[in-house]
CSV table of C-alpha atoms in Angstrom, one decimal:
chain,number,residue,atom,x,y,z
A,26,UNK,CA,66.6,-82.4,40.8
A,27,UNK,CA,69.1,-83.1,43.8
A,28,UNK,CA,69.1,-80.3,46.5
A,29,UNK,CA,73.2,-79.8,47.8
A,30,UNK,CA,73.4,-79.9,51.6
A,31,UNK,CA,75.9,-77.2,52.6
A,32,UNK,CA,77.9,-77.8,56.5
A,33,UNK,CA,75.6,-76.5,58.3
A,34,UNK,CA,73.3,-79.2,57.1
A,35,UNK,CA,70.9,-76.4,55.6
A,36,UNK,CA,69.8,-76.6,51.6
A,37,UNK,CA,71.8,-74.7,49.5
A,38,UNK,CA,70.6,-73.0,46.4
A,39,UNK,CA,72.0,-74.2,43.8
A,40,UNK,CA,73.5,-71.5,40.9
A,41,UNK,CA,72.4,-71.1,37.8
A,42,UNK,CA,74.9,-70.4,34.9
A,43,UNK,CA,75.0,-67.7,33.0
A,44,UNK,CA,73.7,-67.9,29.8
A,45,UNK,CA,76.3,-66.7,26.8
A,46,UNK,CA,74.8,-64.8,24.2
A,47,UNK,CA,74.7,-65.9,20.6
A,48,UNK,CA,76.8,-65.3,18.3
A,49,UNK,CA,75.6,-67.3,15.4
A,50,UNK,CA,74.1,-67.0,12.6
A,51,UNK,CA,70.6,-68.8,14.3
A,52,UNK,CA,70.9,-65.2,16.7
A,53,UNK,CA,70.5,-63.1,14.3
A,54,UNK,CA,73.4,-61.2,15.8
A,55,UNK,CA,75.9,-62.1,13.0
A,56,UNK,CA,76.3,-59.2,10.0
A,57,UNK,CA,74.9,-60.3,7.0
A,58,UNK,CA,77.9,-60.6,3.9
A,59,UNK,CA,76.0,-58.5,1.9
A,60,UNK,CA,75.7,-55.5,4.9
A,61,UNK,CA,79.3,-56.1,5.1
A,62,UNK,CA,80.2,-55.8,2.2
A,63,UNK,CA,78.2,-52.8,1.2
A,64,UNK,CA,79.9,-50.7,4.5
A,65,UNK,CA,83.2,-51.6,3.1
A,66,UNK,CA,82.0,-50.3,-0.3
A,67,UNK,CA,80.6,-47.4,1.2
A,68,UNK,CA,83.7,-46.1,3.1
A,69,UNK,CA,86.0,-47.3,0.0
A,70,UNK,CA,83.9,-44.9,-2.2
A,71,UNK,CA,83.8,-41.9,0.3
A,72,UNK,CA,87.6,-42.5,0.8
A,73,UNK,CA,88.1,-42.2,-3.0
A,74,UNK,CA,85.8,-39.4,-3.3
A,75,UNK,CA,87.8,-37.3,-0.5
A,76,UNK,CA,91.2,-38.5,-2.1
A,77,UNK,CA,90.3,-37.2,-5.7
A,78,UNK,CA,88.7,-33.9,-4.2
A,79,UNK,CA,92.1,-33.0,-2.1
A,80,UNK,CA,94.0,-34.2,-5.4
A,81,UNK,CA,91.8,-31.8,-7.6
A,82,UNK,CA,92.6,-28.9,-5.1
A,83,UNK,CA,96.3,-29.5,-5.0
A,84,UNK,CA,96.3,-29.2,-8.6
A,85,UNK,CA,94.2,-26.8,-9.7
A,86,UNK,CA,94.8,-24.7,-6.8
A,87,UNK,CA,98.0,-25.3,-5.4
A,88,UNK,CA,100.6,-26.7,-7.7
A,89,UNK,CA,99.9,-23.6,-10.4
A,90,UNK,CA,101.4,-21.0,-7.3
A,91,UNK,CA,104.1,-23.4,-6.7
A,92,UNK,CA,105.1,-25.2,-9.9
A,93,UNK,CA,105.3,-22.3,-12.1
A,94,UNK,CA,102.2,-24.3,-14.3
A,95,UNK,CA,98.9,-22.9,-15.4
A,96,UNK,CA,95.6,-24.8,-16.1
A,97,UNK,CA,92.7,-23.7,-18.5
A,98,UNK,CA,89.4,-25.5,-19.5
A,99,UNK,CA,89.1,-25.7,-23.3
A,100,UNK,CA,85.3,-24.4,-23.9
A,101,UNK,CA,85.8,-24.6,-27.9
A,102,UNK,CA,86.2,-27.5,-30.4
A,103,UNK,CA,89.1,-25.8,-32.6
A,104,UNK,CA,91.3,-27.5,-31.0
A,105,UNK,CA,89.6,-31.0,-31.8
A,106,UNK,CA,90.5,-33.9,-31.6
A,107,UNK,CA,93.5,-33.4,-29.8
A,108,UNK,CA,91.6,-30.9,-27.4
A,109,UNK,CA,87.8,-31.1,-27.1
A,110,UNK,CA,85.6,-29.3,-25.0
A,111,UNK,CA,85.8,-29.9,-21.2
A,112,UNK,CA,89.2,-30.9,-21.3
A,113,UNK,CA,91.7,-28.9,-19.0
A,114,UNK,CA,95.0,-27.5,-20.7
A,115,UNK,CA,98.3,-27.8,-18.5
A,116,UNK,CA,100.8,-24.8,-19.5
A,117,UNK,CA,104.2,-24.2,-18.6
A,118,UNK,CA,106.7,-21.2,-19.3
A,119,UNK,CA,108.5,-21.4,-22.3
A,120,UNK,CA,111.1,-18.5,-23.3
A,121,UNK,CA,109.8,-16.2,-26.1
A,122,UNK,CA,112.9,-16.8,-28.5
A,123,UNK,CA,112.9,-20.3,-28.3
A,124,UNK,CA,108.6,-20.6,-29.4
A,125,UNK,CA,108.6,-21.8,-33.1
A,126,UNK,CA,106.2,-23.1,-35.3
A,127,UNK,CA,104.0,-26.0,-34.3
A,128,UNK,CA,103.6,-25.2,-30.5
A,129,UNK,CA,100.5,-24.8,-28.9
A,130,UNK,CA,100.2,-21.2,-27.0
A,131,UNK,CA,97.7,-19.9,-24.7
A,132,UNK,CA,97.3,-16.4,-24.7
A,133,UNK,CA,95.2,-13.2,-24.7
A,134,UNK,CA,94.2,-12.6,-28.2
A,135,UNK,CA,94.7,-9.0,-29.2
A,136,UNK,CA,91.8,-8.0,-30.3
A,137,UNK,CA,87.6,-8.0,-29.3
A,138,UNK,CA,87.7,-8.8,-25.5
A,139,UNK,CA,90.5,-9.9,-25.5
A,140,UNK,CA,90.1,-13.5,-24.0
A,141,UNK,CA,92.2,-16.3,-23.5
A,142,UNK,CA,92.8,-18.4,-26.2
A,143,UNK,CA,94.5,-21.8,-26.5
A,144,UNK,CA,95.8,-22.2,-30.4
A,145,UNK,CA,98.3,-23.7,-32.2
A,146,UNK,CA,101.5,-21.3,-33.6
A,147,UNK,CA,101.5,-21.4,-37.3
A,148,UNK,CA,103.6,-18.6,-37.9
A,149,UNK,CA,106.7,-16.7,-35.8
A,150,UNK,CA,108.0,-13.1,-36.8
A,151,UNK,CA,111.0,-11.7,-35.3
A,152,UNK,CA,111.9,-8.2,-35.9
A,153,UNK,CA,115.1,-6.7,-35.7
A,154,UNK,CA,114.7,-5.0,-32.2
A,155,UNK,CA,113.9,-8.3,-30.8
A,156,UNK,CA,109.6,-8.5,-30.9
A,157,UNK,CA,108.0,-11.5,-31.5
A,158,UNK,CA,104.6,-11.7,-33.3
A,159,UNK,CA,103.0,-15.0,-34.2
A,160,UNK,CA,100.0,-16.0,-36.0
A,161,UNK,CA,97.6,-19.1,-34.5
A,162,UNK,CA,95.5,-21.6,-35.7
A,163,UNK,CA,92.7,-23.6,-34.2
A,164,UNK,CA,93.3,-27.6,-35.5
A,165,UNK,CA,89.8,-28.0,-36.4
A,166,UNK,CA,89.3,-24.5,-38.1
A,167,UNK,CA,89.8,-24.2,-42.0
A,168,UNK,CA,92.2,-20.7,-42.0
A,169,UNK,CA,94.3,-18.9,-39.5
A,170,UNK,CA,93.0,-16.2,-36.9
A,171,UNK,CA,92.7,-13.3,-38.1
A,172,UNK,CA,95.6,-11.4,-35.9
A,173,UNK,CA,99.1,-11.3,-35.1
A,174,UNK,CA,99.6,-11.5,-31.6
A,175,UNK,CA,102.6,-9.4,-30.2
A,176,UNK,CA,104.4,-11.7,-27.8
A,177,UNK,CA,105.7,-8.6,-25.4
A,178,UNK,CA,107.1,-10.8,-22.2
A,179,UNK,CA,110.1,-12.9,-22.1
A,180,UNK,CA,107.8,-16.1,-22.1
A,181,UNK,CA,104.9,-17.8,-23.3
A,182,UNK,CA,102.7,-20.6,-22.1
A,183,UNK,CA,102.7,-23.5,-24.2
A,184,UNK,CA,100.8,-26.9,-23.7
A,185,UNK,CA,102.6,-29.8,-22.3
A,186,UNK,CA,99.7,-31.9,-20.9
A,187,UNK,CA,95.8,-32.5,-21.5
A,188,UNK,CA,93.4,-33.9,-19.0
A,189,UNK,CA,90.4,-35.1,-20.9
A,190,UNK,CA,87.0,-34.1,-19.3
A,191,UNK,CA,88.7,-32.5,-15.7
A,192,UNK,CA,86.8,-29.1,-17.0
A,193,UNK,CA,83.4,-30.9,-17.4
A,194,UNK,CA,84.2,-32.2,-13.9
A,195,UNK,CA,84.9,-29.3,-12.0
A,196,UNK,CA,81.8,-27.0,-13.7
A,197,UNK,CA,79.3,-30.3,-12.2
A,198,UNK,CA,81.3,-29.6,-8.8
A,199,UNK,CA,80.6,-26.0,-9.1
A,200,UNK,CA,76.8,-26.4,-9.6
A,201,UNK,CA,74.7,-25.2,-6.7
A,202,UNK,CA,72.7,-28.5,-6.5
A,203,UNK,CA,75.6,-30.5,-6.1
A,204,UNK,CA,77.5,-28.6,-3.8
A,205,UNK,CA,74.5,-28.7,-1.9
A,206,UNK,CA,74.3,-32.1,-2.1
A,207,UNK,CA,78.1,-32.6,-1.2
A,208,UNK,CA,78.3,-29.8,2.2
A,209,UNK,CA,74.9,-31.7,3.2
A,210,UNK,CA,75.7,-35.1,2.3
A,211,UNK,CA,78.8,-35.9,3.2
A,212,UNK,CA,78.9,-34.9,6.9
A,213,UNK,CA,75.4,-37.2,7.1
A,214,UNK,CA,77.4,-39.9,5.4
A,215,UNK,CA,79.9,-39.5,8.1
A,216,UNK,CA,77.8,-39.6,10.8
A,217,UNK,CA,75.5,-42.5,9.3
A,218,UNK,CA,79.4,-44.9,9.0
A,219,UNK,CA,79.7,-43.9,12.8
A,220,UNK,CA,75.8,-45.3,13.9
A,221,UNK,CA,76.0,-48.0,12.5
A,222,UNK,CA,79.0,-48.9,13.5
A,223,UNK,CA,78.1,-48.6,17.0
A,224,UNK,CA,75.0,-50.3,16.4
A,225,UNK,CA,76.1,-53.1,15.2
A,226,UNK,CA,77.9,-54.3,18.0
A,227,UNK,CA,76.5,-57.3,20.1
A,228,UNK,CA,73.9,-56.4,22.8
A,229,UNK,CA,76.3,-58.2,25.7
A,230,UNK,CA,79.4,-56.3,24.5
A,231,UNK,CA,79.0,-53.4,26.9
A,232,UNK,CA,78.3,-55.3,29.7
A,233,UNK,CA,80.7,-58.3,29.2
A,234,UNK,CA,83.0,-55.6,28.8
A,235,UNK,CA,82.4,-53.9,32.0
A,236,UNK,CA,81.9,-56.8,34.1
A,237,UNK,CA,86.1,-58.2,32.9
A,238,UNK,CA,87.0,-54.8,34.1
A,239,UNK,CA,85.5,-55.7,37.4
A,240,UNK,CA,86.9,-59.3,37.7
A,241,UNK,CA,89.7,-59.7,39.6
């Protein structure tokens, strides 16, 4: 190895270059396709999963006090098979004197307790001082309910949409487990994205980093 002389005729030593690190794939440093791939995946599906919760809650929640609309989840099968259980029912206003025969109500039955009912209008009576009563009946049943329902306000809900399985959908989001599972979950999901993000960067990257904000 030659030795450099400097002026003063002393030995200088001589510098040693920095060695770069690796970035190859012989490092070891390089991401694997397959991690890749499966952090993309993993931030695409908890994208989607926050997308379809905030759509949920604008619908179910938000658009019924706006929009003038009303959802209900059809527990029965009478209404099979163009409503089967777990679906969710979109309702809108329709004016009393114009329901007729054929349209799909949902109303408080008048009778028993009284609960919500989601039928189809098989038969309208007017009155001379200007009541409505109507008789129901489930698709899937074999005879009418046994009631006439008074139609008392100036409209009535009738069906203008179904979302198949939404109901089914929203009682799993309403189980303890899974909400659980989702308050817990998802904030460690966040925070898991963020480590290994960081982690993943190359050893050298701080301090190359720090050392160009030093050059001159």
């Amino acid at each position: 190895m030659s030795t450099t002389l400097s002026r003063d005729g002393t030995a200088a030593t001589p510098r040693r270059r920095r060695s770069e690190p690796s970035t190859g794939r012989s490092g070891g440093r390089t991401a694997r396709p397959w991690r890749r791939a499966a952090r993309l995946a993993l931030r695409a599906g908890l994208a989607l999963v926050l997308a379809a919760a905030a759509a949920a809650f604008l619908f179910l929640a938000v658009g019924p006090r706006f929009l003038g609309y009303q959802t209900s989840t059809m527990l029965t099968g009478s209404m099979a098979p163009l409503i089967n259980p777990g679906d969710v029912v979109v309702s809108v206003k329709t004016p009393t004197a114009q329901l007729a025969v054929g349209d799909i109500i949902t109303y408080r039955i008048p009778v028993d307790d009284q609960r919500v009912e989601t039928h189809r209008v098989v038969e309208v009576t007017r009155n001379p001082a200007g009541a409505t009563a109507v008789r129901t009946k489930g698709d899937a049943n074999n005879g009418a309910d046994p009631w006439a329902a008074v139609i008392t306000d100036d409209s009535v809900y009738t069906t203008k949409a179904v979302i198949p399985h939404l109901g089914d959908v929203i009682r799993a989001l309403r189980s303890p487990s899974l909400r659980l599972a989702l308050v817990v979950g998802a904030p460690m999901l966040v925070v898991g994205i963020a480590l290994s993000s960081i982690w993943r960067r190359p050893p050298g990257a701080s301090r190359e980093e720090g050392e160009n904000r030093g050059a001159p």
